[in-house]
mmCIF file with all atom_site columns, C-alpha atoms and ligand atoms in Angstrom:
data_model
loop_
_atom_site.group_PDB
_atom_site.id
_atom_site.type_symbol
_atom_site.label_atom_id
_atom_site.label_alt_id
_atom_site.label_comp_id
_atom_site.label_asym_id
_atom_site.label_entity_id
_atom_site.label_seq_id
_atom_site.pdbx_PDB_ins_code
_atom_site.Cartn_x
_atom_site.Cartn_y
_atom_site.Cartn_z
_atom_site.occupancy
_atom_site.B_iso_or_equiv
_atom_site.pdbx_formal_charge
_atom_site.auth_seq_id
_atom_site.auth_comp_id
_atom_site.auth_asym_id
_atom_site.auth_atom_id
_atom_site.pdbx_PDB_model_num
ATOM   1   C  CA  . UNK A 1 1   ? -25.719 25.976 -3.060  1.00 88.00 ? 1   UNK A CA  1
ATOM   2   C  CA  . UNK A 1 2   ? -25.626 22.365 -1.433  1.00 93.00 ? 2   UNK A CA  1
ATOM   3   C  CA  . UNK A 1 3   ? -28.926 21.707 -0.432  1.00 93.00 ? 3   UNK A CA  1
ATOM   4   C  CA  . UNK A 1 4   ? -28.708 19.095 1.874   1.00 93.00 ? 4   UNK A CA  1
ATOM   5   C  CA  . UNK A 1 5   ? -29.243 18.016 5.863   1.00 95.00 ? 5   UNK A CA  1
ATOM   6   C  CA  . UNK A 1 6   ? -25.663 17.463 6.312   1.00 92.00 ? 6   UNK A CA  1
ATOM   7   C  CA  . UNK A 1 7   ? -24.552 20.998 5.102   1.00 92.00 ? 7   UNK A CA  1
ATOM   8   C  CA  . UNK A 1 8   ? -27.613 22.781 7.021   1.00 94.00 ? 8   UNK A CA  1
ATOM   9   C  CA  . UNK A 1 9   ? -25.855 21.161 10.079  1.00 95.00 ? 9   UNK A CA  1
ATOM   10  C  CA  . UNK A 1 10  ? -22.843 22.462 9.185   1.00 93.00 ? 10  UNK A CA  1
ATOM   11  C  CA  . UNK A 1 11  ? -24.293 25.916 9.130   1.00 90.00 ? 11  UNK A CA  1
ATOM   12  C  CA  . UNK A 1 12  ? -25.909 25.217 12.061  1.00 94.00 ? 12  UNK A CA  1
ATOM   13  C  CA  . UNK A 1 13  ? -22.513 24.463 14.023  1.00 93.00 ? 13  UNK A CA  1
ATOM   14  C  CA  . UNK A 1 14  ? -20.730 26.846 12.517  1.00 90.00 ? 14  UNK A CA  1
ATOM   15  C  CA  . UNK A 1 15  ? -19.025 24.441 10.409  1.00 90.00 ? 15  UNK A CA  1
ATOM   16  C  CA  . UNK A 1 16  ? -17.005 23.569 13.784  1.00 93.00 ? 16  UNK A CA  1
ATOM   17  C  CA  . UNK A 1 17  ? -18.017 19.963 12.612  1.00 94.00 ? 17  UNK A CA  1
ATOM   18  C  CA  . UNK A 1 18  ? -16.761 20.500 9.100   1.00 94.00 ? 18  UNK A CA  1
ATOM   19  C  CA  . UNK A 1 19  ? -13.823 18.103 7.893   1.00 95.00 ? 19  UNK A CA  1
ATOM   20  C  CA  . UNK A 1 20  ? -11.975 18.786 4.292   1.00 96.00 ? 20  UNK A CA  1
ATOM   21  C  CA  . UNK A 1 21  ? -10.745 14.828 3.441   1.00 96.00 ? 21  UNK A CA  1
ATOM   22  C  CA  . UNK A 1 22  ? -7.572  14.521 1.344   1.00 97.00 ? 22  UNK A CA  1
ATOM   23  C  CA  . UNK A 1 23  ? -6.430  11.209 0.144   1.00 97.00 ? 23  UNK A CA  1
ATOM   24  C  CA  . UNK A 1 24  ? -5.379  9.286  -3.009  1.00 97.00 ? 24  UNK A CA  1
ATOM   25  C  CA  . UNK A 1 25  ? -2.433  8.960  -3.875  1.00 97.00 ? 25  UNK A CA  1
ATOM   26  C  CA  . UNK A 1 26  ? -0.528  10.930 -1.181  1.00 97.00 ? 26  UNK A CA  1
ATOM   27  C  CA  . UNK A 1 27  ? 2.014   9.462  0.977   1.00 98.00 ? 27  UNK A CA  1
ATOM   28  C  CA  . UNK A 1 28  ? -0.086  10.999 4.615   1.00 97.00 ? 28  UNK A CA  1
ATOM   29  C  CA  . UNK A 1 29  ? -4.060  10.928 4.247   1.00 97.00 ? 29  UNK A CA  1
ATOM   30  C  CA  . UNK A 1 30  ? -5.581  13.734 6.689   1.00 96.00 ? 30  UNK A CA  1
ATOM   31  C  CA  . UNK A 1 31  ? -8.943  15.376 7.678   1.00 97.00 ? 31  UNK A CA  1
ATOM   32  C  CA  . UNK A 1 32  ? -8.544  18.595 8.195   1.00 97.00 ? 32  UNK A CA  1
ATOM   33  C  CA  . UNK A 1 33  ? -10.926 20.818 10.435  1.00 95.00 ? 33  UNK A CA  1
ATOM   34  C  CA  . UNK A 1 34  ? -11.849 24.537 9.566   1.00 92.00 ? 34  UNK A CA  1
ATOM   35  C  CA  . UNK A 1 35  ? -9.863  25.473 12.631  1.00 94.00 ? 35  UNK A CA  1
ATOM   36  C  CA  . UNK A 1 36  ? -6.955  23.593 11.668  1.00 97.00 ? 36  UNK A CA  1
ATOM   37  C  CA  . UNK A 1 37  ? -6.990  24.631 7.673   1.00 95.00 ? 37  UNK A CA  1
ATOM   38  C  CA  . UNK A 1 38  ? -7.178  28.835 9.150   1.00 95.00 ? 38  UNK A CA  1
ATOM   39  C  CA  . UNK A 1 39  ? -4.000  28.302 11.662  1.00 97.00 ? 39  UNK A CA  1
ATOM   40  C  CA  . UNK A 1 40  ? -2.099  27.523 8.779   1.00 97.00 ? 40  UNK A CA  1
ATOM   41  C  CA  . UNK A 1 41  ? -0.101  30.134 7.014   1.00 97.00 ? 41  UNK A CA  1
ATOM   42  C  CA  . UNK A 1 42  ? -2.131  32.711 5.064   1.00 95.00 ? 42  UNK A CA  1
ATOM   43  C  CA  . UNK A 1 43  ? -2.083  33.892 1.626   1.00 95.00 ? 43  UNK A CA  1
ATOM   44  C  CA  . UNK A 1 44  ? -3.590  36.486 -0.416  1.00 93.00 ? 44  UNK A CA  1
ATOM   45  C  CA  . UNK A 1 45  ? -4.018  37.905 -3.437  1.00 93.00 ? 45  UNK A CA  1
ATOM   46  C  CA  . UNK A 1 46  ? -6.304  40.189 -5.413  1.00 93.00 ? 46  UNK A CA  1
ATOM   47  C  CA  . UNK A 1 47  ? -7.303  38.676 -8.501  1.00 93.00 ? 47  UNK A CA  1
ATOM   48  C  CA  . UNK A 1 48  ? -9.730  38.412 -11.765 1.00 92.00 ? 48  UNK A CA  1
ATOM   49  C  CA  . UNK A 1 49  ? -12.320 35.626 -12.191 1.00 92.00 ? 49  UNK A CA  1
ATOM   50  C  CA  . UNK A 1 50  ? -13.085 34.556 -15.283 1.00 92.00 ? 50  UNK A CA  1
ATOM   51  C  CA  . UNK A 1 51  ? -15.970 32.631 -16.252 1.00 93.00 ? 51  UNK A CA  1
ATOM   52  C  CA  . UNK A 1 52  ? -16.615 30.390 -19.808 1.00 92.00 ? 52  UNK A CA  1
ATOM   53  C  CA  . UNK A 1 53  ? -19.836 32.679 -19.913 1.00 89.00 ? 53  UNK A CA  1
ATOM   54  C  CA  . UNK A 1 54  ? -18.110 35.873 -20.735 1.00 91.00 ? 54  UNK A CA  1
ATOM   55  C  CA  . UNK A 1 55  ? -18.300 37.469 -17.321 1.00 94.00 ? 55  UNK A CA  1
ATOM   56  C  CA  . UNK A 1 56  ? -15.564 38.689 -14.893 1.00 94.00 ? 56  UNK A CA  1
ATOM   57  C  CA  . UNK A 1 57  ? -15.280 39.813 -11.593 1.00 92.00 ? 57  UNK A CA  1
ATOM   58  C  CA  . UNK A 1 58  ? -12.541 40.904 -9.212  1.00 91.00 ? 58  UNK A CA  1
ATOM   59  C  CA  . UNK A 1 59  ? -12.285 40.039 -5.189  1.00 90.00 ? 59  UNK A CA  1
ATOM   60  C  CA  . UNK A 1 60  ? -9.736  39.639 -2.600  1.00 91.00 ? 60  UNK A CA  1
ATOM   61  C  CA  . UNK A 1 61  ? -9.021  36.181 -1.401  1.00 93.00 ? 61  UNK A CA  1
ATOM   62  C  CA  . UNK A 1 62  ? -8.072  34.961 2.059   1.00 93.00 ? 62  UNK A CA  1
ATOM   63  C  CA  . UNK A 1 63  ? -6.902  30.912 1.967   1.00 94.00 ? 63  UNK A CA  1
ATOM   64  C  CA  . UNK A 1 64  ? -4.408  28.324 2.338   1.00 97.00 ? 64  UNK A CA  1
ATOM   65  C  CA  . UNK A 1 65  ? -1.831  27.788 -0.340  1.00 97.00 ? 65  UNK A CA  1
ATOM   66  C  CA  . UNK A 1 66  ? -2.484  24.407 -2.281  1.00 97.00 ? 66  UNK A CA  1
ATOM   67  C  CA  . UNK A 1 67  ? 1.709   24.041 -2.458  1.00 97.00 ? 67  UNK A CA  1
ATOM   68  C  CA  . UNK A 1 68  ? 1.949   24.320 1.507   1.00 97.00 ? 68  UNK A CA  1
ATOM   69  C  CA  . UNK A 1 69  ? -1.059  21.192 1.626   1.00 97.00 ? 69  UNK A CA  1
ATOM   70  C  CA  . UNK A 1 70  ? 0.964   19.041 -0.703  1.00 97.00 ? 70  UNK A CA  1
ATOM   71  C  CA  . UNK A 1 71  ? 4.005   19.962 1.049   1.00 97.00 ? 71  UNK A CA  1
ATOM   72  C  CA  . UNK A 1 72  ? 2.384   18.428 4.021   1.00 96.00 ? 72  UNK A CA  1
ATOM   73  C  CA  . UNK A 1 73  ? 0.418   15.216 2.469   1.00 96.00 ? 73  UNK A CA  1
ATOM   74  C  CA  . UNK A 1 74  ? 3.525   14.752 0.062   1.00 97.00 ? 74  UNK A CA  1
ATOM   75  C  CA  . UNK A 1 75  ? 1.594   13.515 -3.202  1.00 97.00 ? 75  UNK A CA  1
ATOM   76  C  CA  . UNK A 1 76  ? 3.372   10.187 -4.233  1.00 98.00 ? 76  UNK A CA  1
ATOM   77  C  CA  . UNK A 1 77  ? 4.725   10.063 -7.809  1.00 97.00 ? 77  UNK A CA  1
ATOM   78  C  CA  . UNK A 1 78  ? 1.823   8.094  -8.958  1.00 97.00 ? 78  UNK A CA  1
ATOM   79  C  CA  . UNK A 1 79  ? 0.152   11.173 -8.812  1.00 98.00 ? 79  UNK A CA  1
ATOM   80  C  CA  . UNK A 1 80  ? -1.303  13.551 -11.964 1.00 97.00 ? 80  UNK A CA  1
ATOM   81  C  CA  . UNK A 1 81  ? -4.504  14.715 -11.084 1.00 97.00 ? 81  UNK A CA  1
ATOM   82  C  CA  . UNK A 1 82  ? -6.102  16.249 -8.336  1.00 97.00 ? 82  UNK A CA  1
ATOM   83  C  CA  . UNK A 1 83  ? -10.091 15.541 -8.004  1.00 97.00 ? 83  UNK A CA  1
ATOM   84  C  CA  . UNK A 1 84  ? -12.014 17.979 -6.094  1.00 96.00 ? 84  UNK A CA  1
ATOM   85  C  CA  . UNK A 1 85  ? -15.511 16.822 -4.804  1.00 96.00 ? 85  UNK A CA  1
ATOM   86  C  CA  . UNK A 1 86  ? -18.198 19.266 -3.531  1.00 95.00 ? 86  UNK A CA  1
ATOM   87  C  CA  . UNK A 1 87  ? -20.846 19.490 -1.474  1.00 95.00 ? 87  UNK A CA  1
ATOM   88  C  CA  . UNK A 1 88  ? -23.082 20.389 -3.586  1.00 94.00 ? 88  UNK A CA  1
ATOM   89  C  CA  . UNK A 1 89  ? -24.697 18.966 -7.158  1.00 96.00 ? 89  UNK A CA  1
ATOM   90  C  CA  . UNK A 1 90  ? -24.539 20.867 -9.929  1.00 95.00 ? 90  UNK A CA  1
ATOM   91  C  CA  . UNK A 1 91  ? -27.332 22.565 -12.110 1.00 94.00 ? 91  UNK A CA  1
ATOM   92  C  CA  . UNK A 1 92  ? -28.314 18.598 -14.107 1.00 95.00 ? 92  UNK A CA  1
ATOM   93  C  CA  . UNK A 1 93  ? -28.308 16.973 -10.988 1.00 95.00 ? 93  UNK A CA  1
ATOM   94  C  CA  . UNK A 1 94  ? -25.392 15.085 -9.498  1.00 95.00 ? 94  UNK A CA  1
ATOM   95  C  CA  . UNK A 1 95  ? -22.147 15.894 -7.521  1.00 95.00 ? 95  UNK A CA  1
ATOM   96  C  CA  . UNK A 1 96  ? -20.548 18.691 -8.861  1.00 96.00 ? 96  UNK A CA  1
ATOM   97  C  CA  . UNK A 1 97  ? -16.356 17.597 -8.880  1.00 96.00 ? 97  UNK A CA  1
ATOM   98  C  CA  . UNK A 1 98  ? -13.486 18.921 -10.705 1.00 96.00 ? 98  UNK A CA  1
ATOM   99  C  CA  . UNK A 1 99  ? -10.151 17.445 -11.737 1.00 96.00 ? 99  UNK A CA  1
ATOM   100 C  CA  . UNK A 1 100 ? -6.568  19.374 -12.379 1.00 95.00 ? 100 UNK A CA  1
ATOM   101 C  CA  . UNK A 1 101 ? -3.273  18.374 -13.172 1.00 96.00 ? 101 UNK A CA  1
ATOM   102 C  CA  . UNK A 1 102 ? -0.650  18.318 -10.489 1.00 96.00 ? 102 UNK A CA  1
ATOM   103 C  CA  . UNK A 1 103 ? 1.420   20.743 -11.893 1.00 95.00 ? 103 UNK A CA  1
ATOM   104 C  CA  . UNK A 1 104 ? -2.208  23.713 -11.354 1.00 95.00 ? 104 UNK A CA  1
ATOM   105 C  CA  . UNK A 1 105 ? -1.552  22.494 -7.867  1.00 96.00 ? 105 UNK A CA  1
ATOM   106 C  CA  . UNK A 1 106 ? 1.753   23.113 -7.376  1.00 96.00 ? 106 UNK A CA  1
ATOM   107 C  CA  . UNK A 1 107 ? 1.106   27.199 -9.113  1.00 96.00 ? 107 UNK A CA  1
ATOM   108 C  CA  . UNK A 1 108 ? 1.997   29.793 -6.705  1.00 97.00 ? 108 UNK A CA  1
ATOM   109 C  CA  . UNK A 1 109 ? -1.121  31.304 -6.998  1.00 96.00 ? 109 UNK A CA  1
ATOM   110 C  CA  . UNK A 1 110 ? -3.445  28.209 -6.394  1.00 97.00 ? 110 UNK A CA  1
ATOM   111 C  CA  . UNK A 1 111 ? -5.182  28.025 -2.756  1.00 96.00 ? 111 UNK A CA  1
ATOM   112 C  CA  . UNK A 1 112 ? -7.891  27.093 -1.100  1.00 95.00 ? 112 UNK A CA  1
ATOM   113 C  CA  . UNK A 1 113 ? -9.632  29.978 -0.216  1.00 94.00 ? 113 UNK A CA  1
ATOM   114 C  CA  . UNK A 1 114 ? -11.711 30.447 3.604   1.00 91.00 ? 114 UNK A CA  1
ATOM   115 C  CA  . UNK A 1 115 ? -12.531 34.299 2.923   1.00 86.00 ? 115 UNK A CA  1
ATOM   116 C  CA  . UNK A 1 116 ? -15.260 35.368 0.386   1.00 80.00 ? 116 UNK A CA  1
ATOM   117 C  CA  . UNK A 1 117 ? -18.741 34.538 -0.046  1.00 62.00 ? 117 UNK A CA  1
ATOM   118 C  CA  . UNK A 1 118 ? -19.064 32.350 2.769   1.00 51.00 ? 118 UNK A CA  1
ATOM   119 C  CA  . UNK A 1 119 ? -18.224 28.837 1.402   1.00 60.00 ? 119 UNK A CA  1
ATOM   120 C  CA  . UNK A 1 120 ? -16.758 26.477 4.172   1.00 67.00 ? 120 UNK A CA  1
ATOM   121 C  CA  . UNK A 1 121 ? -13.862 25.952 1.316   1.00 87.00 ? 121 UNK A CA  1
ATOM   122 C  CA  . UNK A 1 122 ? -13.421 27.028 -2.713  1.00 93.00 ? 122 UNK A CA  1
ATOM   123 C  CA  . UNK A 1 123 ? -10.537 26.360 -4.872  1.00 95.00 ? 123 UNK A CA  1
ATOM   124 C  CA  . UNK A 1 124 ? -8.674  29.323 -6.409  1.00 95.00 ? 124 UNK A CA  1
ATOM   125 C  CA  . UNK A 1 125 ? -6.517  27.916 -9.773  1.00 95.00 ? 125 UNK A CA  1
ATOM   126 C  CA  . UNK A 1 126 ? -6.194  31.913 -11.303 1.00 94.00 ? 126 UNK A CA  1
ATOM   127 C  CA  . UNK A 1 127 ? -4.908  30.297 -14.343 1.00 94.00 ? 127 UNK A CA  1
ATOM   128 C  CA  . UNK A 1 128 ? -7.933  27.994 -15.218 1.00 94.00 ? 128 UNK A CA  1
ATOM   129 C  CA  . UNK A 1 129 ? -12.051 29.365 -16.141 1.00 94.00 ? 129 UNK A CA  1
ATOM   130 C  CA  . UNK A 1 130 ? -14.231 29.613 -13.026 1.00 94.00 ? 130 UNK A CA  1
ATOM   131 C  CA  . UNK A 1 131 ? -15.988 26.096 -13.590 1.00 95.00 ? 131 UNK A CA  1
ATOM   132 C  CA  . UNK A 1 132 ? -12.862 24.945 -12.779 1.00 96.00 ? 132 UNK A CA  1
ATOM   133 C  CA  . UNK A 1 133 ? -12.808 26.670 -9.343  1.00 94.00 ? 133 UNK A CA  1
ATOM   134 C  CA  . UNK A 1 134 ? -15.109 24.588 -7.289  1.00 95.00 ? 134 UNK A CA  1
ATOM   135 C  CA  . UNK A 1 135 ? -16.960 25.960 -3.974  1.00 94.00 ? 135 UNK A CA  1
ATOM   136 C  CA  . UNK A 1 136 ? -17.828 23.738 -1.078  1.00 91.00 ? 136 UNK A CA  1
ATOM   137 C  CA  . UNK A 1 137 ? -15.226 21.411 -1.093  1.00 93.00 ? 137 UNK A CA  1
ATOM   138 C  CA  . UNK A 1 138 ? -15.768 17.856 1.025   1.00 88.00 ? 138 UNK A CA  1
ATOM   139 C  CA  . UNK A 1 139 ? -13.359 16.496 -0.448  1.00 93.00 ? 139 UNK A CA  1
ATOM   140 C  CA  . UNK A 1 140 ? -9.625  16.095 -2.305  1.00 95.00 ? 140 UNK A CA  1
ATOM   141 C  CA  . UNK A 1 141 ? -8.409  12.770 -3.653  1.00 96.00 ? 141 UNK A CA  1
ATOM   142 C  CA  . UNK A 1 142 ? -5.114  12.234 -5.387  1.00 96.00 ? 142 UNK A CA  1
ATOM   143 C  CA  . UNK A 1 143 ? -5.206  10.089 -8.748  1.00 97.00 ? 143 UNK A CA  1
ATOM   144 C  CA  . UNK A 1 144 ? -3.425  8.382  -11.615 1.00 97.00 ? 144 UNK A CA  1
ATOM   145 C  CA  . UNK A 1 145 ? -6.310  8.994  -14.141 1.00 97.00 ? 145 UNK A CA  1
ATOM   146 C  CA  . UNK A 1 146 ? -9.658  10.656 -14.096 1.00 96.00 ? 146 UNK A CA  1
ATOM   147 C  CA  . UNK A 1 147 ? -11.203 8.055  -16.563 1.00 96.00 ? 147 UNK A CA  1
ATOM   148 C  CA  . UNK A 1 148 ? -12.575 6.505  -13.527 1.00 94.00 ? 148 UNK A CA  1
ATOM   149 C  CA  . UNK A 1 149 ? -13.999 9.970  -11.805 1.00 96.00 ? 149 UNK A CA  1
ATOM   150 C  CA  . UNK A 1 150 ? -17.924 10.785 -12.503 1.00 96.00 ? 150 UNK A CA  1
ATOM   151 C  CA  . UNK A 1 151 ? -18.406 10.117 -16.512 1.00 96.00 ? 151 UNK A CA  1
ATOM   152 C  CA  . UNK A 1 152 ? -14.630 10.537 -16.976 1.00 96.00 ? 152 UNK A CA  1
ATOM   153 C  CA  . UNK A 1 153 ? -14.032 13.691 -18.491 1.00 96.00 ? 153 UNK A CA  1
ATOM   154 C  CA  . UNK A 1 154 ? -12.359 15.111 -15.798 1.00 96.00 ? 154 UNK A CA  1
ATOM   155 C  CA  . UNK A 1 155 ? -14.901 17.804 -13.785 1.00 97.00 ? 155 UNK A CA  1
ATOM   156 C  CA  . UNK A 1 156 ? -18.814 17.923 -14.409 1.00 97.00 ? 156 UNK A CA  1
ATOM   157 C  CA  . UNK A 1 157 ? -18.716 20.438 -16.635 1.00 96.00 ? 157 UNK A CA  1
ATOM   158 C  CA  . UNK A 1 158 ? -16.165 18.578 -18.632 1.00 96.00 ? 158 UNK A CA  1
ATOM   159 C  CA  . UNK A 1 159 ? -19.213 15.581 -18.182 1.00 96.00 ? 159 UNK A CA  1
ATOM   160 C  CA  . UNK A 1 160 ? -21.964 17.323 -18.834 1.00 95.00 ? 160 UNK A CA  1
ATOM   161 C  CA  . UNK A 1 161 ? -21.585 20.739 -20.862 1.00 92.00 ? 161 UNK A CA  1
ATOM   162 C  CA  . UNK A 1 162 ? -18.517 18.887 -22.727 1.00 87.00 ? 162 UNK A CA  1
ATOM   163 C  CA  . UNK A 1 163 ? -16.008 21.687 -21.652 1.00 92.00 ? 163 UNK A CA  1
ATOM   164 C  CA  . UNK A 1 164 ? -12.325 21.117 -21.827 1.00 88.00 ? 164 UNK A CA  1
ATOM   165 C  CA  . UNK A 1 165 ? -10.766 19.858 -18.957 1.00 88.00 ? 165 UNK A CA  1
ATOM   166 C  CA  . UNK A 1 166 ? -8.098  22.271 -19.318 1.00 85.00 ? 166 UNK A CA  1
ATOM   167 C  CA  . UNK A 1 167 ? -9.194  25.607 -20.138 1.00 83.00 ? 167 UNK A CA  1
ATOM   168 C  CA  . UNK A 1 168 ? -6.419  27.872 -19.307 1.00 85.00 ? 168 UNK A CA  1
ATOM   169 C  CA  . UNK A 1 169 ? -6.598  31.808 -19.643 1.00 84.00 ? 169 UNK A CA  1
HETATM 170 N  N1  . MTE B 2 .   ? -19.687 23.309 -6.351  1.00 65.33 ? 201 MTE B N1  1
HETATM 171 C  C1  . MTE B 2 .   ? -19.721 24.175 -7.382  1.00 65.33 ? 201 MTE B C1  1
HETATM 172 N  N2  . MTE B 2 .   ? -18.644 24.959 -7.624  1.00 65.33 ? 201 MTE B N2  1
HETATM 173 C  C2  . MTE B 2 .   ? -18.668 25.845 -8.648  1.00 65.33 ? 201 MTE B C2  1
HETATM 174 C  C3  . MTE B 2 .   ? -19.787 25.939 -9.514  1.00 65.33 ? 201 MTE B C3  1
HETATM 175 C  C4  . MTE B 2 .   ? -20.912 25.095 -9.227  1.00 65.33 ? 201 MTE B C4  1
HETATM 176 O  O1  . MTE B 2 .   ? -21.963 25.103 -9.921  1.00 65.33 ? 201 MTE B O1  1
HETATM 177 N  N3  . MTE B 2 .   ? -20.848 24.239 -8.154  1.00 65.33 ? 201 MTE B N3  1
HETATM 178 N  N4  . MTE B 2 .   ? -19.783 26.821 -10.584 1.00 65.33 ? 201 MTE B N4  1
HETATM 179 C  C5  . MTE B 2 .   ? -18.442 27.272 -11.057 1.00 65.33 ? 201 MTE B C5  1
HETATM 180 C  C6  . MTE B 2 .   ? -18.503 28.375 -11.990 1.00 65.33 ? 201 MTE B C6  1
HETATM 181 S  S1  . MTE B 2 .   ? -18.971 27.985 -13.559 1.00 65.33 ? 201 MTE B S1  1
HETATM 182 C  C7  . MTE B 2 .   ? -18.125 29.674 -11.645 1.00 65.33 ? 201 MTE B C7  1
HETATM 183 S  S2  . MTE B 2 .   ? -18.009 30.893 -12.800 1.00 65.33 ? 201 MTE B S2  1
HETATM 184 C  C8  . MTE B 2 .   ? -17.826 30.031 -10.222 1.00 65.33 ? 201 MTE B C8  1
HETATM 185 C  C9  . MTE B 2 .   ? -18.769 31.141 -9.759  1.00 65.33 ? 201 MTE B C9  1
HETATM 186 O  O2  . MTE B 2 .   ? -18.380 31.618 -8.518  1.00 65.33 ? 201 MTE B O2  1
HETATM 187 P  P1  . MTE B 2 .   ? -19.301 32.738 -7.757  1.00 65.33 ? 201 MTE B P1  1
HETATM 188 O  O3  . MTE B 2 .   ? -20.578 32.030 -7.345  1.00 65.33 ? 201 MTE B O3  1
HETATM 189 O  O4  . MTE B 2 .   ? -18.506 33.191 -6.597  1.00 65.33 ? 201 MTE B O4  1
HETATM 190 O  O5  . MTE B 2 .   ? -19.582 33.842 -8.735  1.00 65.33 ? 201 MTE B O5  1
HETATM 191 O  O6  . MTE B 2 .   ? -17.947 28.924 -9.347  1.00 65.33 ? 201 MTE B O6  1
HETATM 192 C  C10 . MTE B 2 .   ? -17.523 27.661 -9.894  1.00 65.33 ? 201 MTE B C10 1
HETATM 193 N  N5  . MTE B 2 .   ? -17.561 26.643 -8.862  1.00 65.33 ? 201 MTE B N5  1
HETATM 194 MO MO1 . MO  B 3 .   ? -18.775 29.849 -14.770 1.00 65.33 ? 202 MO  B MO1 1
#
């Protein structure tokens, strides 16, 4: 969980005060408010989580489609990787972030999702491990290369635990 002043306020409010930054290499930069990212059309699915530790789980997801966002910020073609930043650090201390290719992004099946658990925001990739799907999202930027992102391995597990920073099931 984010342990932090900024996302107790959030909590607080409601997260009426929450904004989800996307920017990068994308042709319209926005902040988007909790309000806003709900009103937009809604998709859901039903589908397995799979985690590098050997567990599963099913639930039923409620979100945003990650092809209707870049639809809207139009990535430019400069663009191969998506990072993801959270709110939160992860278990070794530090921001936990993710990277994924474009092309995850662009998956019919890839959203963000508002309904489960009661994260402000976490990314559903159903083709990729569940590091890979991270919770409490501040933050999307749109990038050449992730060389330059955290240690450069593209995510934190990918930095820390020396995953793969494509693990796809
Ligand atoms: N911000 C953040 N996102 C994260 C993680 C994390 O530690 N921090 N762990 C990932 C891992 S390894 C898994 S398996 C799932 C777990 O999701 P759950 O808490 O809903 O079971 O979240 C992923 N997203
Ligand atoms: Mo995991």
């Amino acid at each position: 969980m984010p342990a932090s002043a900024e996302f107790d306020q959030l909590v607080k409010d409601g997260f009426t005060h929450y904004r989800l930054r996307i920017d990068g290499l994308v042709e319209k930069p926005v902040e988007l408010t909790y309000a806003e990212l709900k009103a937009m059309p809604k998709q859901e699915q039903i589908t397995t989580h799979f985690c590098i530790q050997g567990w599963s789980g099913v639930a039923e997801w409620g979100a945003v489609s990650m092809r209707h966002l870049l639809d809207l910020l139009k990535p430019t073609a400069d663009a191969r990787y998506a990072g993801f930043y959270s709110l939160a650090d992860g278990g070794d201390g530090g921001r936990y972030y993710d990277v994924h290719s474009i092309a995850n992004m662009r998956h019919e099946l890839t959203m963000l999702a508002y309904e489960m658990n009661g994260a402000p925001l976490r990314l559903r990739c159903e083709n990729e491990l569940g590091f890979k799907m991270i919770k409490w999202i501040a933050a999307i930027e749109f990038v050449h290369d992730f060389a330059d992102l955290g240690a450069g391995e593209g995510g934190y597990n990918e930095d820390h635990e020396f995953y793969g920073y494509r693990v796809p099931i």
